[in-house]
Coordinates of C-alpha atoms and ligand atoms in Angstrom, one line a residue:
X1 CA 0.0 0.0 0.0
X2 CA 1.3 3.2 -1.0
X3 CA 0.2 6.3 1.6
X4 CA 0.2 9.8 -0.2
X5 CA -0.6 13.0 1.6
X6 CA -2.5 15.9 -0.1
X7 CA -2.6 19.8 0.7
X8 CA -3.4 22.5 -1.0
X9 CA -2.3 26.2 0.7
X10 CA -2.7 29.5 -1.6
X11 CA -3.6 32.8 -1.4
X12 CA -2.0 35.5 -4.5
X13 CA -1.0 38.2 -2.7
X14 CA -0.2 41.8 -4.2
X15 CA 2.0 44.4 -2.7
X16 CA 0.0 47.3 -3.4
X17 CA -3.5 46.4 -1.7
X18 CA -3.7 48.1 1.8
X19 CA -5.6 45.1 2.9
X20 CA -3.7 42.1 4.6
X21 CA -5.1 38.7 3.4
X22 CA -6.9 37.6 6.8
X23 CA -8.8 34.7 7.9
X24 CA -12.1 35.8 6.1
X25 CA -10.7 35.6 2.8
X26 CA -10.3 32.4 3.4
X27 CA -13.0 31.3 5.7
X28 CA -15.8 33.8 3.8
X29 CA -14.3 33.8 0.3
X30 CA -12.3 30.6 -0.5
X31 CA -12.3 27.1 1.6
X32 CA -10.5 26.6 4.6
X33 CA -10.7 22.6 4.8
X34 CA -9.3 19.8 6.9
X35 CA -8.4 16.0 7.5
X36 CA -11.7 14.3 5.7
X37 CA -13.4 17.1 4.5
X38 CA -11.0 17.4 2.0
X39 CA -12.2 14.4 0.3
X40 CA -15.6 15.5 0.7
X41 CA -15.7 18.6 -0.8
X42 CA -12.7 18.6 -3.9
X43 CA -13.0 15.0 -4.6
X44 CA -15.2 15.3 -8.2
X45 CA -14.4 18.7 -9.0
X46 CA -12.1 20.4 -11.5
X47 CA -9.4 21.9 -8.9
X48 CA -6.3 20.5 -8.6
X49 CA -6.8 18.2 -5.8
X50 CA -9.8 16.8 -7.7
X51 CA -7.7 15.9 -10.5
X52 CA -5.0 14.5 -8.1
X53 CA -7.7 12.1 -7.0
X54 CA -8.6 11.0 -10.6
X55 CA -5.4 9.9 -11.1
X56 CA -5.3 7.6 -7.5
X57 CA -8.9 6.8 -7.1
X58 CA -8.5 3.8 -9.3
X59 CA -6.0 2.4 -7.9
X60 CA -6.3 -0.4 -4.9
X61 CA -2.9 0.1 -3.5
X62 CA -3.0 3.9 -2.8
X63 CA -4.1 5.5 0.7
X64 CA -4.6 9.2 0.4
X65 CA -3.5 11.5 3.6
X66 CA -5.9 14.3 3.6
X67 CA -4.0 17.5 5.6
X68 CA -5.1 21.2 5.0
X69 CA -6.8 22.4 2.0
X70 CA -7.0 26.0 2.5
X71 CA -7.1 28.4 -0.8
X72 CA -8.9 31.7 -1.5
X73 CA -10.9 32.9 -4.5
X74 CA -10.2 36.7 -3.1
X75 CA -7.0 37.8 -3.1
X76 CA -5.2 40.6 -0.7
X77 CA -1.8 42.2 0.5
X78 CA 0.4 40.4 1.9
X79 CA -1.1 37.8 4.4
X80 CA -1.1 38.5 8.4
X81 CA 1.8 36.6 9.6
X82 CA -0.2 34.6 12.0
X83 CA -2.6 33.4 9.3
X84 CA 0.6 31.8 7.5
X85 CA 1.8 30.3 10.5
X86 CA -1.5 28.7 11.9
X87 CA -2.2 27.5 8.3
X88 CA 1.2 26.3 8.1
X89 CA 1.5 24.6 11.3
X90 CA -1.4 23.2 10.8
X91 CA -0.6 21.9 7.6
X92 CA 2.9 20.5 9.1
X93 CA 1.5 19.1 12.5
X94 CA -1.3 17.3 10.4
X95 CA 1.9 16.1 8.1
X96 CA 3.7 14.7 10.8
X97 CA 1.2 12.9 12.5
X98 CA 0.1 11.5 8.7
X99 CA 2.6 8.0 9.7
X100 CA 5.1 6.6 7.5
X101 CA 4.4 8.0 3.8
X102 CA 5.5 7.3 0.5
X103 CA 5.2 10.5 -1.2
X104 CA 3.6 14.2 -1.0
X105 CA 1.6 16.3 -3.6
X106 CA 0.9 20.1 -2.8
X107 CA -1.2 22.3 -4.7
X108 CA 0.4 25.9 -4.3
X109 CA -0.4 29.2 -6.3
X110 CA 3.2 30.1 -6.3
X111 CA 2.8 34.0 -6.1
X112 CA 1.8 33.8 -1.8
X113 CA 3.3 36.5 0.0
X114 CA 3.2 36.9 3.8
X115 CA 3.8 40.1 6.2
X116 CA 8.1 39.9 6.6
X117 CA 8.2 36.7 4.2
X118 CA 8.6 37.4 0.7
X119 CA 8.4 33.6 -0.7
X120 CA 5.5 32.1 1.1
X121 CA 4.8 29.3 -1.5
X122 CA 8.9 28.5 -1.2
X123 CA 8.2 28.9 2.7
X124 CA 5.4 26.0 2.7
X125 CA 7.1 23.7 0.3
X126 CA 10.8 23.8 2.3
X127 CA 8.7 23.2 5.4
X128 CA 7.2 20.4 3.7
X129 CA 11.0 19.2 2.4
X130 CA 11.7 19.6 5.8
X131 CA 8.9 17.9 7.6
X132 CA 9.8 14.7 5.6
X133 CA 13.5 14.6 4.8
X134 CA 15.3 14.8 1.7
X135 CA 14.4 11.2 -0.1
X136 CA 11.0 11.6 -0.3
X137 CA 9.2 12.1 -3.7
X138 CA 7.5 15.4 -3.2
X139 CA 5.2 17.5 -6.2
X140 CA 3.7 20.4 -6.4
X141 CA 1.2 22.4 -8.6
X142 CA 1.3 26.5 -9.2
X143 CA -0.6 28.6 -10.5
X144 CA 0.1 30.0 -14.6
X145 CA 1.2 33.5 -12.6
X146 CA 3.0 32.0 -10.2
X147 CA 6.4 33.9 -9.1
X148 CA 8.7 30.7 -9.3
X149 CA 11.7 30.6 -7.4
X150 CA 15.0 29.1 -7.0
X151 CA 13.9 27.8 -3.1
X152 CA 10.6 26.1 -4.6
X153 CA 11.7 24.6 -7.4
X154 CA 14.8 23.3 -5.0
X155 CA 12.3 21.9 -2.3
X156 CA 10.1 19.7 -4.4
X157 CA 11.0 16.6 -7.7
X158 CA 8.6 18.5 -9.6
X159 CA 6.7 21.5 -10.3
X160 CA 3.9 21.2 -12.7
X161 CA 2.3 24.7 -13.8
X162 CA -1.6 25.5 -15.0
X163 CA -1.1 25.7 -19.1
X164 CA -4.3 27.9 -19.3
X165 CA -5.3 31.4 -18.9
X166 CA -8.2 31.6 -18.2
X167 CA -7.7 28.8 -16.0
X168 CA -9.4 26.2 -17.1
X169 CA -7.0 23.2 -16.3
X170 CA -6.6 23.3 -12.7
X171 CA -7.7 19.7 -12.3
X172 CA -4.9 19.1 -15.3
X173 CA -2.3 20.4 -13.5
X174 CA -3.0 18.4 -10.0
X175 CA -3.3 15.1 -11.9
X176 CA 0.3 15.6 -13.8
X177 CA 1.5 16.1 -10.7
X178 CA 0.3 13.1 -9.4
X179 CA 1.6 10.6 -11.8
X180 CA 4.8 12.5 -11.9
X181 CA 4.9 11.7 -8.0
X182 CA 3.6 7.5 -9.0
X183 CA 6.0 7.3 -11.6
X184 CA 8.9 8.4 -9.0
X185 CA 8.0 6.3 -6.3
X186 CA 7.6 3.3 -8.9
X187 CA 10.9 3.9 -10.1
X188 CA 9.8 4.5 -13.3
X189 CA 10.7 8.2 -13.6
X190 CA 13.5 10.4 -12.1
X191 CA 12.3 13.8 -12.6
X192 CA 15.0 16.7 -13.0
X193 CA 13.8 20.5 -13.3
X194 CA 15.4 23.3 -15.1
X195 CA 14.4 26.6 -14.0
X196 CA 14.8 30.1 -16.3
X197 CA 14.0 33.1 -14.7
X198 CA 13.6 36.2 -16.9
X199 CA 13.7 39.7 -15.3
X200 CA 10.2 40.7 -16.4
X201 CA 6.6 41.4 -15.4
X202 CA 3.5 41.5 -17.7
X203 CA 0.1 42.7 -17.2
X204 CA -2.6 39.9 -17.6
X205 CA -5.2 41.3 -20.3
X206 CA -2.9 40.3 -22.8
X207 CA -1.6 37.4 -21.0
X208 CA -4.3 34.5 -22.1
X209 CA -3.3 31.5 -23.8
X210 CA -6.3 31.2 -26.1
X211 CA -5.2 34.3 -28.7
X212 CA -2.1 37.1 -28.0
X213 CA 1.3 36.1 -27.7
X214 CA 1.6 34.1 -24.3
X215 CA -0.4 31.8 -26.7
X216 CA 2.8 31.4 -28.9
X217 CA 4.9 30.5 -25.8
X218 CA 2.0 28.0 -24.6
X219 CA 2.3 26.3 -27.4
X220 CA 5.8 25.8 -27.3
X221 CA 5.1 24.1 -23.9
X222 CA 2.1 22.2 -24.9
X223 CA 4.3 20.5 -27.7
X224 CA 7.3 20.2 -25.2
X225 CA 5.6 18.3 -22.7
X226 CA 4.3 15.4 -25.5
X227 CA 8.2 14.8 -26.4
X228 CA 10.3 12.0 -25.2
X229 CA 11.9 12.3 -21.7
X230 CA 10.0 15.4 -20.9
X231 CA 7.7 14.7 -17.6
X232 CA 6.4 18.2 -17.8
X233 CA 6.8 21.6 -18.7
X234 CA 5.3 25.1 -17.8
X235 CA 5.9 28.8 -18.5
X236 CA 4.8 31.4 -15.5
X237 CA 3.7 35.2 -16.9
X238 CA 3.6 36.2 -12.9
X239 CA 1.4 38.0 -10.9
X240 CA 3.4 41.2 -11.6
X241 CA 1.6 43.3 -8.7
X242 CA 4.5 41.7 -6.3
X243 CA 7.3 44.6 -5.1
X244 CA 9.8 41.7 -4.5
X245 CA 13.8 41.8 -5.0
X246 CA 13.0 38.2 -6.3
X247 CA 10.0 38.4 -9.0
X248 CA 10.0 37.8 -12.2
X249 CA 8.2 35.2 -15.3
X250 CA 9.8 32.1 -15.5
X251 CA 10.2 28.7 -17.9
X252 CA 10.0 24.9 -15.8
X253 CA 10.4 22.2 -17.4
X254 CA 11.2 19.0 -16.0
X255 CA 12.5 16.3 -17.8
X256 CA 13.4 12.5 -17.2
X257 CA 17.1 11.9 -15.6
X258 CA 18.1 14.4 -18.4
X259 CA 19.2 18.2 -17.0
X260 CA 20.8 19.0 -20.2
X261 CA 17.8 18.5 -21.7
X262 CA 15.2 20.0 -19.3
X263 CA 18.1 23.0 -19.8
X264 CA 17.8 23.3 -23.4
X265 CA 14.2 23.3 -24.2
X266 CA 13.9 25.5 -21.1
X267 CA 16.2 28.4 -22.3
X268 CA 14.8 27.9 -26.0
X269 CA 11.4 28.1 -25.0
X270 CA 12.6 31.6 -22.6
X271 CA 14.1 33.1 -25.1
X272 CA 11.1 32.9 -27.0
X273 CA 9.2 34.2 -24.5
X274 CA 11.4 36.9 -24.3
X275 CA 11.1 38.1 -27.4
X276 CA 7.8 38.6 -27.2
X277 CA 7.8 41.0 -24.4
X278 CA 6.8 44.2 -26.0
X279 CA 3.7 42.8 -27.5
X280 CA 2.1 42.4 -23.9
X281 CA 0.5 46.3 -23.8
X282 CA -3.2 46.2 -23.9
X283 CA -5.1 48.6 -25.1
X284 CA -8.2 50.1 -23.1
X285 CA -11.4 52.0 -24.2
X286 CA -12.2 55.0 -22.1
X287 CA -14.5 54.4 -19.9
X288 CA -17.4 56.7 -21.3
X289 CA -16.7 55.7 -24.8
X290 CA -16.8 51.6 -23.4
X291 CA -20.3 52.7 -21.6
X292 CA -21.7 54.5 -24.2
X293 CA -21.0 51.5 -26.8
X294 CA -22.1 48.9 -24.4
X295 CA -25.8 50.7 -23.7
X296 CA -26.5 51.7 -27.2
X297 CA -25.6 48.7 -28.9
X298 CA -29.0 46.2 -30.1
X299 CA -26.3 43.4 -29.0
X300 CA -26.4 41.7 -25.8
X301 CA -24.7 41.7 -23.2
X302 CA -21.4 43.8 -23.2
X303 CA -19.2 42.3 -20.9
X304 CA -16.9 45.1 -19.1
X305 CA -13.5 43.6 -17.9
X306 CA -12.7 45.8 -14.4
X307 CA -9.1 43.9 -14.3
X308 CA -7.4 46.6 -12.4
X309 CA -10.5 45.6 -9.6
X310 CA -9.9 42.4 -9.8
X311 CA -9.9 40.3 -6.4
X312 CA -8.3 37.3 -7.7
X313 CA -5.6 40.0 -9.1
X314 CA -5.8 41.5 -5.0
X315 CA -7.7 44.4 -5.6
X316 CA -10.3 44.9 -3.2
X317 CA -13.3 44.5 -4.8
X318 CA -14.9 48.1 -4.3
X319 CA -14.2 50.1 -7.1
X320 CA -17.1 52.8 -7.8
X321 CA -15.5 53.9 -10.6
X322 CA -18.2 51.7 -13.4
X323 CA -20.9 52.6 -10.8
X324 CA -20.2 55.8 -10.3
X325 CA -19.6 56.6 -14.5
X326 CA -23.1 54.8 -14.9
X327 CA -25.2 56.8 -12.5
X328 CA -24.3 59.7 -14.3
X329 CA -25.9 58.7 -17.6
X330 CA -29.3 58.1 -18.5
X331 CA -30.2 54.6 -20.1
X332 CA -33.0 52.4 -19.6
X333 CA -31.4 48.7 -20.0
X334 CA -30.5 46.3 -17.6
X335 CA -26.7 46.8 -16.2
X336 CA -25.3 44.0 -13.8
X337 CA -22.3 45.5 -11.3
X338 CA -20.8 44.3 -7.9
X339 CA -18.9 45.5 -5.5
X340 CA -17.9 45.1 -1.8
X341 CA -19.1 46.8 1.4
X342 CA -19.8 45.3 4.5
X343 CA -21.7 48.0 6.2
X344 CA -24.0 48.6 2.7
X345 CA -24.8 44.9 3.3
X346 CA -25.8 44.8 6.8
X347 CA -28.1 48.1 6.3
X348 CA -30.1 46.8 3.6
X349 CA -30.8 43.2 6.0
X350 CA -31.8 45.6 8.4
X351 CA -34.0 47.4 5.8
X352 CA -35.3 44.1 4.3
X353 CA -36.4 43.0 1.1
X354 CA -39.0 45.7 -0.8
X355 CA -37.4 48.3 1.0
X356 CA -35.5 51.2 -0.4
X357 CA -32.4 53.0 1.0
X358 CA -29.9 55.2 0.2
X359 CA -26.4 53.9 1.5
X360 CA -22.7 55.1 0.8
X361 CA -21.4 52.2 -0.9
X362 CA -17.2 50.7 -2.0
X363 CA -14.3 53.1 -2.3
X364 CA -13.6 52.5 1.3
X365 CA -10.7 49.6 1.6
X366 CA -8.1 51.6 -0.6
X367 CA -8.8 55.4 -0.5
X368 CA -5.6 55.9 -3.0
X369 CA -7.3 54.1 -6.0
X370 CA -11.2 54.3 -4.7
X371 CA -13.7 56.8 -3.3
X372 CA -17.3 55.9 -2.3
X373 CA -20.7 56.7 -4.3
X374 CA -23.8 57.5 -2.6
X375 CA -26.4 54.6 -4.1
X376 CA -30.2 54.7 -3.6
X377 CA -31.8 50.8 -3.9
X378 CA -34.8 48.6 -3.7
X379 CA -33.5 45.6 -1.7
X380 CA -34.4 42.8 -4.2
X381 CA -32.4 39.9 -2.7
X382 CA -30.7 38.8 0.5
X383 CA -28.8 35.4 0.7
X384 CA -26.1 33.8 2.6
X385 CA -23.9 34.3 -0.3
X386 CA -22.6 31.0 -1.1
X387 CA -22.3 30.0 -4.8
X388 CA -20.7 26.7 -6.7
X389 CA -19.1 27.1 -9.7
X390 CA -20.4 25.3 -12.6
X391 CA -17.7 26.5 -15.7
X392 CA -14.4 24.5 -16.1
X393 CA -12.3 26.8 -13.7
X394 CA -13.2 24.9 -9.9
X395 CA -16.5 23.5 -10.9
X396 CA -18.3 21.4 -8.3
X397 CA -16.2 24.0 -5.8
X398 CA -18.4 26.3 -3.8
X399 CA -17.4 30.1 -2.8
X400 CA -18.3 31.9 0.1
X401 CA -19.1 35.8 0.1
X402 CA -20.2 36.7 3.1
X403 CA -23.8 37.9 3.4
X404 CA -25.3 39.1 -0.3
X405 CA -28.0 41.2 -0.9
X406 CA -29.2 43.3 -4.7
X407 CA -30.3 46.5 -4.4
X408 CA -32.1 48.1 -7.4
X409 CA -32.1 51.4 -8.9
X410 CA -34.0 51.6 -12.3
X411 CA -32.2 49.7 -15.0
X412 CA -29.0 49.2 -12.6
X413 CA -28.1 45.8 -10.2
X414 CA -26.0 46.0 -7.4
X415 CA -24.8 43.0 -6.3
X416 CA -23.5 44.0 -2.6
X417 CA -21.0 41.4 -0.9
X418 CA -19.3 41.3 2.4
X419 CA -16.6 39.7 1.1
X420 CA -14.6 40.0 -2.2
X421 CA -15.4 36.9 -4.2
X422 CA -13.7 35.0 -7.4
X423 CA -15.2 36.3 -10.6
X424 CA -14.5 34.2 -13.2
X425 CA -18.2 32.4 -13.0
X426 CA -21.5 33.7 -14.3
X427 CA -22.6 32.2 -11.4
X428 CA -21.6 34.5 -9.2
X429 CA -24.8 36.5 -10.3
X430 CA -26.9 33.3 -11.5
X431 CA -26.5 32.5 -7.6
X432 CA -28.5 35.9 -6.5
X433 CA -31.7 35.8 -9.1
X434 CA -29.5 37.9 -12.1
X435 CA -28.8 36.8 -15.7
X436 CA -26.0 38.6 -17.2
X437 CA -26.7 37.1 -20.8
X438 CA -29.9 38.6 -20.4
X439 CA -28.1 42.0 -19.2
X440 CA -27.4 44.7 -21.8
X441 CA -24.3 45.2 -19.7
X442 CA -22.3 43.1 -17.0
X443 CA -19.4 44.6 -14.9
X444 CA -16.9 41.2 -14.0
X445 CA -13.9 42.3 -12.4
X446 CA -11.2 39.9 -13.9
X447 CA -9.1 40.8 -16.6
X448 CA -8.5 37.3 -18.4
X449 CA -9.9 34.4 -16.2
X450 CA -13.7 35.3 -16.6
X451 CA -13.5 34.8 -20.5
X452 CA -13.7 31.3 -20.9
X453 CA -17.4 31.1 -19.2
X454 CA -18.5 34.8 -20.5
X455 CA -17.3 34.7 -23.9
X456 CA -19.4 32.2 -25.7
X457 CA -22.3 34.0 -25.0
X458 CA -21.0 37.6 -24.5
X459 CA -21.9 39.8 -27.9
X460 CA -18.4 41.9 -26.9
X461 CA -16.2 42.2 -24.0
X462 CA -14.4 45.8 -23.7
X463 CA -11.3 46.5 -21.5
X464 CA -12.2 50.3 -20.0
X465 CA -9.4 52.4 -18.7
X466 CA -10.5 52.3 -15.0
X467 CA -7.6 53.2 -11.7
X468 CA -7.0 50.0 -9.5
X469 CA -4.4 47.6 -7.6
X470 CA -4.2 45.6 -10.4
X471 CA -4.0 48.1 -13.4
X472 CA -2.4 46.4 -16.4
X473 CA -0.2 50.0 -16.5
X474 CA 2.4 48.6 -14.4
X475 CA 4.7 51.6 -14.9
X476 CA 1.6 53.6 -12.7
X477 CA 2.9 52.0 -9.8
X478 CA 4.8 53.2 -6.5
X479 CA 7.9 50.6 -7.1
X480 CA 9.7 50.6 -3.9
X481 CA 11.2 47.1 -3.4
X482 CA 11.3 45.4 -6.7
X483 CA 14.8 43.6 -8.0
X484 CA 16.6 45.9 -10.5
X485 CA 16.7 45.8 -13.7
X486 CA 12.9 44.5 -14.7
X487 CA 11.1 44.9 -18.3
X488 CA 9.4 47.1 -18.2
X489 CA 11.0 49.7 -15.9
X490 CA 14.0 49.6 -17.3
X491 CA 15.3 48.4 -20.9
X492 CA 17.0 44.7 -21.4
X493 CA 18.4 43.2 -23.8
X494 CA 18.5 39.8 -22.9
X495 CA 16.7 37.3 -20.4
X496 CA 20.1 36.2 -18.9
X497 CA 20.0 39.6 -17.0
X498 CA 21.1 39.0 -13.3
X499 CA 20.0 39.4 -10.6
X500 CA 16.8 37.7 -11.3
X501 CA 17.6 36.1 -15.0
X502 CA 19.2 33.1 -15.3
X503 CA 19.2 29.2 -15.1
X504 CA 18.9 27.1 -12.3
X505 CA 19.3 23.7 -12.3
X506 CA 17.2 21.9 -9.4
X507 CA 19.2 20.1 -7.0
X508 CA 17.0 17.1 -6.1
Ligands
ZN1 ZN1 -3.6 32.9 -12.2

C-alpha cells in the first residue's frame, strides 16, 4: 500500500493592496478545509486536488492522507503573519502525524506573499522538504502566474504549472502532478527541473493562452511536454503586482534523468518568451466611450473587464469607478455591477427585502485608487452568499461571500457582498436571481480568467481604462522594493540579465 498526503495552501497576494489577506478571505471567500473534509468537498471537482484524486482513485494500492486544504478565491496584501503560520503549522503538524508515507503532492499558487516573508509558496514547500527529509518524492502544482523561485523549485522533484489562462486546467495540473509523484516512487521516472527566470513582469489582459502572444509561448510548452523524456513543462507570466527583490516570469520544465535536456528546451522556450515581451500592452477604451458602446448597442450583453479591480488580481473588490460613470448617464437597459461593502450589506438586511435606502457604498478599503458613491436601492435579494461554480475553472467547488443582498435602482443591479469573491463564473450573479446574458451590460472584475465562461455568450467584452491595484499599467505604480533591472521599468536586452535572469538547475 502506498500512503500519499495531499494539501493544498494559496492565497495570491499583491504588494499594493492596503488590505492584509486575513482569515475571512479564506474562511468567507475561499475554503478553509481539513483532514476528511477534504475528500468530501474537492473529490469530483475540476481543482487540482480533484484531478489528483482521478489519477489515485482507481487504484487499490493507494491510501490518500488528507492534511489542510486552505485556498482563496479573493486575493489581498500580503497575508497577516499569524494566518501563515497557523495555516502552516497546521498543515505540518497534520503532516507529521500523517505515519510513515511514501510520497507528497501540494497544490500551491506560487505567487503567496506573507507580512516579513517574501516567498510564502517557497516557505510552505521547504517546510514540507523539511517535515519529511530529503528522499521523499514530493510534487507540487502552481498557478500560470505563479512567481517561481529558485527555493521552490529546490524543495520539491517536480513542479507542474496550470497551461491555461483563463484557468481552465486546474484539475490538469493536479493530476500531472500526481503521476509524476507514482512514476517516482515506482521507479519508473527520475524527474529533474530546469528553472529560467527572466527579469520581467507582464500585465494579464494580454496574457491568455487562447489568442495574444503568451499563446505562442503555450504552445511551445504544450508540444514540449508530448516529447520523449520530458515529464512536464510550464511557462509562468507572474502575478506582476509583487514589489519583491525576487520576482520575475519564468520557464520549468522537467524532464526524465536528463538536466541538459530539461536545460535546453527550457532556455529555448525563454528566449522565445522573451522576445515577445513588448507585445504584452493592452489597449483600453475609455471608460465613457466603453459605456456609451455597451448601452446603445441592439447586441447583448457587453461584458466590461474591471481587471485593475480584480480580487483574484488582489484588488479589493470596491471600485465605484463603473458605478459611479453609470449613475451619471441616462439609459434604460438592464446593467449588472458588484462591489464590496460590508456595512452597505448589513443596512439593507436591516432594511429588508422591498425596501429602499440610500447607502454610501465601495471606495472604502483603498482610498488611493477608490472613493465611495452614494447609491439609492430597492432591496431585491438577500442570501447567505454562497455559490458553486459550474464553468471548467473549480467547478463542483463552492465560494463563500459573506452575506449578499441586490439593491435596485432603475435599470441598474447592485450585487453588494461582504466579502470580495472570485469572478471568473456567471454564477456569481446566477446564484442571486440575475442573468447577465440577459443583461445589456455586466461589470466582471477579472481581466482574463472570466472569459472562458462569459465569452461564448458575450456579444463583446471591452477592457475600460478604470484606476486599480491591479492596473495592467504597471509603470503607474509606486515601485519601492522590486529587483533591478525589470522589463518594463528599465530596458534589457536579454533574459540572462542578473539578478533575477538566469538558469537554475534543481538540486533534487
Ligand atoms: Zn492565475
Amino acid at each position: 500500500m502506498l500512503r500519499i498526503a495531499i494539501a493544498d495552501f494559496k492565497q495570491e497576494s499583491n504588494s499594493f493592496s492596503p488590505v492584509p489577506g486575513d482569515w475571512p478571505h479564506f474562511q468567507q471567500s475561499g475554503y478553509l478545509l481539513r483532514g476528511a473534509e477534504i475528500l468530501d468537498q474537492l473529490r469530483g471537482t475540476a481543482a487540482e486536488i480533484g484531478g489528483a484524486l482521478r489519477v489515485t482513485d482507481p487504484r487499490r494500492d493507494i491510501e490518500i492522507v488528507p492534511l489542510l486544504a486552505a485556498g482563496t478565491g479573493a486575493s489581498a496584501g500580503p497575508m497577516r503573519r499569524a494566518l501563515f503560520d497557523a495555516l502552516l503549522s497546521d498543515l505540518l503538524d497534520r503532516l507529521r502525524a500523517a505515519g510513515p508515507l511514501d510520497g507528497v503532492y501540494v497544490s500551491t499558487h506560487g505567487a503567496m506573499v506573507a507580512e516579513d516573508l517574501d516567498d510564502a509558496t517557497g516557505e510552505v514547500l521547504q517546510a514540507v522538504r523539511h517535515a519529511v527529509g530529503p528522499n521523499l518524492p514530493v510534487t507540487a502544482s502552481c498557478d500560470l502566474h505563479a512567481n517561481v523561485t529558485r527555493r521552490m523549485a529546490d524543495a520539491v522533484n517536480a513542479l507542474v504549472g496550470y497551461q491555461t489562462f483563463p484557468h481552465v486546467d486546474l484539475d490538469r495540473a493536479g493530476g500531472r502532478a500526481m503521476e509524476i509523484l507514482l512514476a517516482t516512487l515506482a521507479g519508473a521516472a527520475r524527474p529533474v527541473t530546469a528553472l529560467c527566470r527572466l527579469p520581467m513582469i507582464l500585465p494579464g489582459e494580454n496574457g491568455a493562452t487562447t489568442e495574444g502572444p503568451f499563446s505562442e509561448v503555450m504552445r511551445e510548452v504544450i508540444a514540449l511536454e508530448s516529447e520523449p523524456g520530458i515529464l512536464s513543462a510550464s511557462a509562468f507570466s507572474v502575478q506582476p503586482w509583487l514589489d519583491l527583490p525576487d520576482v520575475g516570469c519564468s520557464v520549468v520544465v522537467v524532464a526524465d534523468r536528463d538536466p541538459a535536456l530539461a536545460r535546453t528546451h527550457a532556455e529555448r522556450i525563454a528566449g522565445l518568451f522573451w522576445d515577445l515581451r513588448d507585445h504584452f500592452p493592452v489597449a483600453r477604451t475609455p471608460l465613457r466611450e466603453a459605456l456609451h458602446r455597451a448601452l446603445q448597442s441592439d447586441r447583448r450583453p457587453f461584458v466590461l473587464s474591471d481587471g485593475p479591480d480584480a480580487p483574484s488580481s488582489g484588488s479589493t473588490g470596491d471600485s465605484t469607478e463603473i458605478l459611479k460613470a453609470l449613475l451619471e448617464m441616462p439609459f434604460d437597459k438592464t446593467a449588472l455591477l458588484n462591489i464590496v461593502d460590508p456595512d452597505a450589506v448589513e443596512r439593507a438586511i436591516r432594511a429588508g427585502v422591498g425596501q429602499t435606502l440610500t447607502v454610501s457604498v465601495g471606495g472604502r478599503l483603498a482610498p488611493a485608487f477608490f472613493s465611495p458613491v452614494e447609491f439609492t436601492g430597492t432591496v431585491r435579494t438577500i442570501s447567505d452568499g454562497r455559490f458553486t461554480h459550474k464553468g471548467a475553472a473549480y467547478r463542483g467547488v463552492e465560494f463563500q461571500r459573506g452575506r449578499t443582498v441586490v439593491l435596485q435602482s432603475g435599470p441598474i443591479f447592485l450585487m453588494v457582498m461582504e466579502q470580495p469573491a472570485l469572478q471568473w463564473d456567471p454564477e456569481l450573479y446566477r446564484s442571486v436571481g440575475l442573468e447577465p446574458a440577459d443583461a445589456q451590460l455586466v461589470a466582471v472584475k477579472s481581466p482574463t480568467g472570466f472569459r472562458a465562461a462569459y465569452a461564448p455568450f458575450a456579444a463583446e467584452i471591452l477592457i475600460p481604462d478604470v484606476r486599480g491595484i491591479a492596473s495592467p499599467d504597471l509603470l503607474s505604480f509606486p515601485w519601492r522594493r522590486i529587483g533591478r533591472p525589470i522589463h518594463p521599468l528599465d530596458t534589457l536586452n536579454t533574459w540572462r540579465t542578473p539578478p533575477i535572469g538566469g538558469v537554475f538547475i534543481g538540486s533534487l
